[in-house]
Coordinates of C-alpha atoms in Angstrom, one line a residue:
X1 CA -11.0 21.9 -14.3
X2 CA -7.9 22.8 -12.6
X3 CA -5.6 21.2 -10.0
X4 CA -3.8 22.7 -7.1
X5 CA -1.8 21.7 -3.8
X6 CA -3.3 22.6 -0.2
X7 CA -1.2 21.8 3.0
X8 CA -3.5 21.8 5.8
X9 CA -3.0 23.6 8.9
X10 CA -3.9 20.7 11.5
X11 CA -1.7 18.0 11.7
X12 CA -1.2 14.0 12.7
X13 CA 0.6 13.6 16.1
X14 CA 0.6 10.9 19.0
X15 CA -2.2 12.8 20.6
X16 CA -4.2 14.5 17.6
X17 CA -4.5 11.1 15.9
X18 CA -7.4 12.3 13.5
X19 CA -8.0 15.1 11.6
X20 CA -11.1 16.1 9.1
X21 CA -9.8 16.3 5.4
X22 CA -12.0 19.1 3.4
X23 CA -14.5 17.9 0.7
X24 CA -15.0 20.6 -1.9
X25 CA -13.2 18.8 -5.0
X26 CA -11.6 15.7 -5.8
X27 CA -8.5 14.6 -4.2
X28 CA -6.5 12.8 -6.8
X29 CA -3.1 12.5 -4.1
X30 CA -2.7 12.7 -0.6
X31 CA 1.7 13.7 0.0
X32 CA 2.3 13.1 3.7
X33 CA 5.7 14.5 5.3
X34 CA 6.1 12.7 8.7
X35 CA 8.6 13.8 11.0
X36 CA 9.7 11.1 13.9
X37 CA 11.9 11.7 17.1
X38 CA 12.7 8.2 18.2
X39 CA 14.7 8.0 22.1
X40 CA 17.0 5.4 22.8
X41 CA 16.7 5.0 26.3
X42 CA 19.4 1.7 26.2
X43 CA 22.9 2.0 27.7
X44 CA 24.2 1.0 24.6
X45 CA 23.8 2.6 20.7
X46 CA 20.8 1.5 18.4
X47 CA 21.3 0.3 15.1
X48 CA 18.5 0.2 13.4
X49 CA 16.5 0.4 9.6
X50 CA 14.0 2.8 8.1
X51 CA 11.8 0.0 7.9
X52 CA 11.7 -0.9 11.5
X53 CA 10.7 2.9 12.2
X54 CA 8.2 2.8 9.5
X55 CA 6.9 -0.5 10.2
X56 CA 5.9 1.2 14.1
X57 CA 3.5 3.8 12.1
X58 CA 0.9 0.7 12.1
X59 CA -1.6 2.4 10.3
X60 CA -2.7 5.6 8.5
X61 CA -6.7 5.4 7.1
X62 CA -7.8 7.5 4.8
X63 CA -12.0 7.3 5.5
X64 CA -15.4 8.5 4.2
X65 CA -18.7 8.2 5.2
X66 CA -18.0 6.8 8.6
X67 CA -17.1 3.6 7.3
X68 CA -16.1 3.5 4.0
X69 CA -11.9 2.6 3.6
X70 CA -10.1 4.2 1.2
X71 CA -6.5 3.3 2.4
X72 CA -5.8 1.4 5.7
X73 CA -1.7 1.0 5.6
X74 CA 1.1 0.8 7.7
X75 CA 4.1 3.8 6.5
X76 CA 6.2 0.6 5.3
X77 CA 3.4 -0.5 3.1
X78 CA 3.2 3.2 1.8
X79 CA 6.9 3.4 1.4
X80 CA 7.1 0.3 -0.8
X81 CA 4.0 1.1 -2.9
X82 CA 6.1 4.1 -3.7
X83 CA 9.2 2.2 -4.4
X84 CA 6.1 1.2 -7.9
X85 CA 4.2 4.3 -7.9
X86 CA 6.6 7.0 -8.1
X87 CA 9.4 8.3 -9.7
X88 CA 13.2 7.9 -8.9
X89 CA 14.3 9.5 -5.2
X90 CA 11.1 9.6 -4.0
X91 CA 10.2 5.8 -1.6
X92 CA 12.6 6.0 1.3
X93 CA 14.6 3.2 1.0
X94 CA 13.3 0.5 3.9
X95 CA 17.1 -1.2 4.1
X96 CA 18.4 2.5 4.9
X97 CA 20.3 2.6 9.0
X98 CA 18.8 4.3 11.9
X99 CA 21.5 5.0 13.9
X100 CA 21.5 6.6 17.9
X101 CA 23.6 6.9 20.4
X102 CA 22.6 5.7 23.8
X103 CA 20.9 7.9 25.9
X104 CA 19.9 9.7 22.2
X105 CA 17.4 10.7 20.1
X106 CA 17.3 11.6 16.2
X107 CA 14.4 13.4 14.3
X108 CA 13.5 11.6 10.6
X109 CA 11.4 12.7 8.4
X110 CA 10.1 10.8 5.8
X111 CA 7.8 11.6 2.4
X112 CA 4.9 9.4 1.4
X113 CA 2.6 9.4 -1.0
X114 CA -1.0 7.8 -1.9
X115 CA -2.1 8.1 -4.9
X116 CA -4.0 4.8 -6.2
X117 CA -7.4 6.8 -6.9
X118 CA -9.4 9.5 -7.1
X119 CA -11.3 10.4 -4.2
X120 CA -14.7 12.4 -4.7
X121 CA -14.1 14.2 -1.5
X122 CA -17.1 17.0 -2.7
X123 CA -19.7 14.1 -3.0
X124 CA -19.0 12.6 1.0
X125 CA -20.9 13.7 4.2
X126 CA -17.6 13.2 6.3
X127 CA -13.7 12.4 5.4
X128 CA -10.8 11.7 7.6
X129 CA -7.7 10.9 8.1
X130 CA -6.9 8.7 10.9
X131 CA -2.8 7.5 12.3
X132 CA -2.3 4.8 14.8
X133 CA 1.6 4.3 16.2
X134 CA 2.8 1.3 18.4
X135 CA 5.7 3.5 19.8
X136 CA 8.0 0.5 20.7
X137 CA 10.4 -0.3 17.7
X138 CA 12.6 -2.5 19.7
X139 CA 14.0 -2.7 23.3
X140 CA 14.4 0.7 25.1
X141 CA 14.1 2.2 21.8
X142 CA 10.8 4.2 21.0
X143 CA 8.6 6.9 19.1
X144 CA 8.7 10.0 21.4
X145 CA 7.3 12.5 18.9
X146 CA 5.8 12.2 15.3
X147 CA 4.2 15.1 13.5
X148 CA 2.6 14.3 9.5
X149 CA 2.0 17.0 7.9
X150 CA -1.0 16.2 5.3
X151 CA -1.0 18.0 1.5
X152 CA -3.3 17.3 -0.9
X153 CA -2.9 17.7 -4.4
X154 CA -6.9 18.3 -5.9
X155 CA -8.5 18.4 -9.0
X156 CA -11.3 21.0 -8.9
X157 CA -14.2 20.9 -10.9
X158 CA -17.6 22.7 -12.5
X159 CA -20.9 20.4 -11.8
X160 CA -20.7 19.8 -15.3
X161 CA -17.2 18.4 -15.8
X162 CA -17.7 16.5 -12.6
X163 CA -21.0 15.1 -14.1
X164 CA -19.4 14.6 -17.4
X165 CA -16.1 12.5 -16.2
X166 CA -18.1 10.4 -13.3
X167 CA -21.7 10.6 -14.5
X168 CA -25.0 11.8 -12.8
X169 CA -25.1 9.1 -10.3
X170 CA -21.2 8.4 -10.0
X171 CA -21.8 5.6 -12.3
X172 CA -17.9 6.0 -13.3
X173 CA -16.0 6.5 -10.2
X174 CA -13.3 4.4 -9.1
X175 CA -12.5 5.2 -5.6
X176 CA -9.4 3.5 -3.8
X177 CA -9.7 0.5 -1.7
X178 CA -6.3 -0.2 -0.5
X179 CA -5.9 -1.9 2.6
X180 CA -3.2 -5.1 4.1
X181 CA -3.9 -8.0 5.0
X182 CA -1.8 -10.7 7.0
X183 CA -1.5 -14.4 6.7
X184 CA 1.1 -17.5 7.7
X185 CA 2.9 -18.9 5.4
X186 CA 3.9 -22.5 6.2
X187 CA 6.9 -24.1 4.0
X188 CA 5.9 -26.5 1.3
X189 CA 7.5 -28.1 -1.7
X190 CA 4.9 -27.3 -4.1
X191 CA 2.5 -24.4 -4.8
X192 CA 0.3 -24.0 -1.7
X193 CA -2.6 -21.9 -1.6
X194 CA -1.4 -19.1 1.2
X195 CA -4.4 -16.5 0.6
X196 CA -8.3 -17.0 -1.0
X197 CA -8.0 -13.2 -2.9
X198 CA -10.7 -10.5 -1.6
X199 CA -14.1 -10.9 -3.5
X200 CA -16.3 -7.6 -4.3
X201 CA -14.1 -5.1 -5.7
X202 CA -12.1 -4.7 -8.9
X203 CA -8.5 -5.9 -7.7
X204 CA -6.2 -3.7 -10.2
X205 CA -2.8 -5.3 -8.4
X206 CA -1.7 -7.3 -5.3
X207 CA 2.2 -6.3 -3.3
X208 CA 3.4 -9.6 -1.8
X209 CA 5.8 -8.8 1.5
X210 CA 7.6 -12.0 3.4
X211 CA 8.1 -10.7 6.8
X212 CA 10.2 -12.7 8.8
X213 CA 8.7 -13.6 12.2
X214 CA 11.7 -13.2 14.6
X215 CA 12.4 -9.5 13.2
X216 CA 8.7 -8.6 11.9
X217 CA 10.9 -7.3 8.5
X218 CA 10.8 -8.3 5.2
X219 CA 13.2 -10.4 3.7
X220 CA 15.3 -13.4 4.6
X221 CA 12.5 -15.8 4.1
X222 CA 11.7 -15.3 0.1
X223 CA 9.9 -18.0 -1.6
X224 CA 11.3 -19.9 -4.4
X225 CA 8.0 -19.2 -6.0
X226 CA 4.6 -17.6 -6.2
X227 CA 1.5 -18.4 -8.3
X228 CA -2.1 -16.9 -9.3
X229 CA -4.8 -20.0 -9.2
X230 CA -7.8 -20.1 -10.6
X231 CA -9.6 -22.9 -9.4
X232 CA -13.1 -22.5 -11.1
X233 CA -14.4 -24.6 -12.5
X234 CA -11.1 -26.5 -12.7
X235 CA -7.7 -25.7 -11.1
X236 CA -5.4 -23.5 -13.5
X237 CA -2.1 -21.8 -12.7
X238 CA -2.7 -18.4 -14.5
X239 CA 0.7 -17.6 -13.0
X240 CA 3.6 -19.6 -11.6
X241 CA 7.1 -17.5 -11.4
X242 CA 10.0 -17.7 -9.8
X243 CA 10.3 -14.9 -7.4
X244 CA 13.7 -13.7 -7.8
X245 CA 12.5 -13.2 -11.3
X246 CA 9.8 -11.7 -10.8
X247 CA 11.5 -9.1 -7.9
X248 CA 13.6 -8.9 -11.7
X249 CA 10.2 -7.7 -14.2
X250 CA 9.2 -5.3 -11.1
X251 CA 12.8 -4.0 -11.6
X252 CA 12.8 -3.5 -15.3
X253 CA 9.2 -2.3 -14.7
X254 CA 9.0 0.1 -12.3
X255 CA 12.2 2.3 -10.2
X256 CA 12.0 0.3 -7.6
X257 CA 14.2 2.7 -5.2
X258 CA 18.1 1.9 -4.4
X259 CA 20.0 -1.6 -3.1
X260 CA 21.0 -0.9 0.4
X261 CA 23.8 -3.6 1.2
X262 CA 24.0 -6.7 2.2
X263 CA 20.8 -6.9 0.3
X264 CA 20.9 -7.9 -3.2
X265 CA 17.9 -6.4 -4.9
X266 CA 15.9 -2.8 -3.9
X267 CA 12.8 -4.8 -2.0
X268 CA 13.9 -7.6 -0.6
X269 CA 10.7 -10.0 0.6
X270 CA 8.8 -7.9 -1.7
X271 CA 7.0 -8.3 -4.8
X272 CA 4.0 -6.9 -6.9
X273 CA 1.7 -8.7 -9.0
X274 CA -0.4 -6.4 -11.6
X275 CA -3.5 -8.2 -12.3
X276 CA -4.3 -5.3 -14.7
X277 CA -1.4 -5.8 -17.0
X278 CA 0.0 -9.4 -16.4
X279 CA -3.6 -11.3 -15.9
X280 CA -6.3 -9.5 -17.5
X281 CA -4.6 -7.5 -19.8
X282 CA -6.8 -4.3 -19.9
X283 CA -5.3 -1.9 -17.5
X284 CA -8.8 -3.2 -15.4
X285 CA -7.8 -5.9 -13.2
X286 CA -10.0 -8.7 -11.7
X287 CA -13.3 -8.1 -11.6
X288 CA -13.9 -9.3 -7.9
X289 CA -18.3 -9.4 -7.8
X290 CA -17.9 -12.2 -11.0
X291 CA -16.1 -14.7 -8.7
X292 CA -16.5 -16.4 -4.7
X293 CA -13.9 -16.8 -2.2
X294 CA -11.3 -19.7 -3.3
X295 CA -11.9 -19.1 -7.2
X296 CA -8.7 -17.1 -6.9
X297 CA -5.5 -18.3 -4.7
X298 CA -2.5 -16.7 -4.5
X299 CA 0.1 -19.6 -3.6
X300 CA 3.7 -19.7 -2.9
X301 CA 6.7 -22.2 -3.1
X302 CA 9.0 -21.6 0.1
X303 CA 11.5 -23.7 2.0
X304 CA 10.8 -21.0 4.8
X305 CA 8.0 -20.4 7.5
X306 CA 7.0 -16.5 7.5
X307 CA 4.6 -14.3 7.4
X308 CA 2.3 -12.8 4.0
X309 CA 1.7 -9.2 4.2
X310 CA -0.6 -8.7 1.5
X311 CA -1.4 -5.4 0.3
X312 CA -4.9 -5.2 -1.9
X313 CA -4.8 -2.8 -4.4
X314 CA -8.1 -2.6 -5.5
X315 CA -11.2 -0.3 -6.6
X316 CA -14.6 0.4 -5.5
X317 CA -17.1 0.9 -9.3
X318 CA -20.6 0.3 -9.8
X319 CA -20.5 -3.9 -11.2
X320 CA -23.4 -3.5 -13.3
X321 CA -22.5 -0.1 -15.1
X322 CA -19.3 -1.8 -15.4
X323 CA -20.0 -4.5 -16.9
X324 CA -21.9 -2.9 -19.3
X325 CA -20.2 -0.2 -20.4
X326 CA -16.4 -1.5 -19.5
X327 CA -15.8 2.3 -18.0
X328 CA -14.5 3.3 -15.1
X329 CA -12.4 6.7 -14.1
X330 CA -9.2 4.7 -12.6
X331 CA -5.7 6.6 -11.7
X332 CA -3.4 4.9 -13.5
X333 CA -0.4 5.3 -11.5
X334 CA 0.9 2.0 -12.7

């Protein structure tokens, strides 16, 4: 077995929106370099944040087989999963200014990463990679241009190894299934269910963003508090922390990237429960085909109304191999 990078000649833009990823080994990352021009077409300057740029990249997918997803994010979810997965220097920091003058354009490039699994590209029919970008990021200010450039760091192997690390029948894999989902968030004076988690899958960790509904960024409407429920067969908080100290463990824990005043703490609005440490304890996770939808709730404490941008950070594995054997071939980027 050996690894290797490969930058691909075709690229994402605003009109090539998909491209075919090759399938001859196994793609353990995928580093994407995305250069944006936004114009500011307004008689006045824009000032603006990385994460408003970012948060107008809606989604890049990552998918085999026609149909199955292996990532479905926005660039700001990428961005922050960085701020866990990777070393110091390398998430953009979301709080960092966009400035332009009026009548102006600038050119940013930012670095992403996804790297929460491997993917057996050699054992798919079809792979691609797909972008979609709303080019409006505010009034008279827009996305003209956007190039991402896609390299892919790959692990190849002989039949054998490959047979020998994910067995005959792929009984071991552990593909990535990371995708968002969004849900209100209502204020309450108690712990208030705000999402039912996903069933199906083993859920390895869960990132928690408050987005505030007048400026669609996160921050500025924290909760006091977030929970894990487990309401089968009778209701149990697993978890129940403060959020500030828990935006305080994921410091300690992982880099977390750089405070960009007037905020206080790296991430503001954001937070990331690992299942796979903090719950379970086994670097697995939840095993999501053992319970139904409401046996786990994540709930939150919040004096404000807002928006949960939930970010499931799971892994498709064959259940009953799984269970039986308590093996699966997971990155452990974490």
């Amino acid at each position: 077995m050996y690894s290797k990078y490969r930058t691909l000649n075709q690229t994402l833009s605003l009109i090539n929106t998909r491209i075919d990823l090759p399938r001859d080994a196994v793609i353990d990352q995928l580093l994407l370099k995305v250069a944006v021009t936004v114009a500011n077409a307004g008689a006045g300057a824009y000032e603006g944040t990385n994460e408003a740029v970012l948060r107008a990249i809606q989604e890049i997918r990552v998918v085999s087989d026609g149909s199955t997803v292996h990532y479905a994010l926005s660039a700001a979810d990428i961005a922050l999963l960085n701020a866990y997965n990777s070393k110091a220097g390398f998430a953009p920091a979301l709080g960092g200014p966009v400035a332009i003058d009026a009548a102006g354009s600038a050119t940013l490039t930012y670095y992403l990463r996804l790297d929460e699994g491997d993917i057996l590209a050699a054992s798919k029919d079809s792979l691609e990679a797909k972008i979609v970008v709303n080019p409006t990021i505010a009034a008279d200010v827009t996305i003209s241009a956007l190039t991402c450039t896609v390299t892919l760091v790959e692990n190849v192997l002989s039949p054998e190894e490959f047979i020998a690390t994910y067995g005959a029948n792929l009984e071991y894999a552990a593909e990535p299934k990371v995708y968002a989902l969004s849900v209100p968030v209502t204020a309450s004076t108690e712990l208030t269910n705000v999402l039912d988690l996903p069933t199906g899958s083993l859920a390895r960790a869960g990132m928690m963003q408050f987005i505030n509904p007048v400026t669609g960024l996160a921050g500025s409407v924290d909760p006091t508090a977030i929970g894990l429920i487990n309401t089968s067969p009778d209701r149990r908080e697993v978890l129940h922390v403060d959020f500030p100290t828990l935006q305080a463990i994921n410091m300690a824990e992982y880099d977390g990237g750089v405070i960009v005043p007037p905020a206080t703490v790296p991430l503001p609005g954001v937070a990331l429960l690992n299942y796979a440490k903090d719950v379970t304890n086994d670097g697995y996770g939840l095993r999501g085909w053992r319970f139904t939808k409401g046996d786990w709730q994540l709930a939150a404490r919040t004096a404000n109304a807002a928006t949960l941008r939930y970010v499931c950070l799971e892994h498709t594995v064959n259940a009953a191999v799984f269970d039986q054997a308590e093996r699966a071939v997971l990155e452990r980027t974490r």
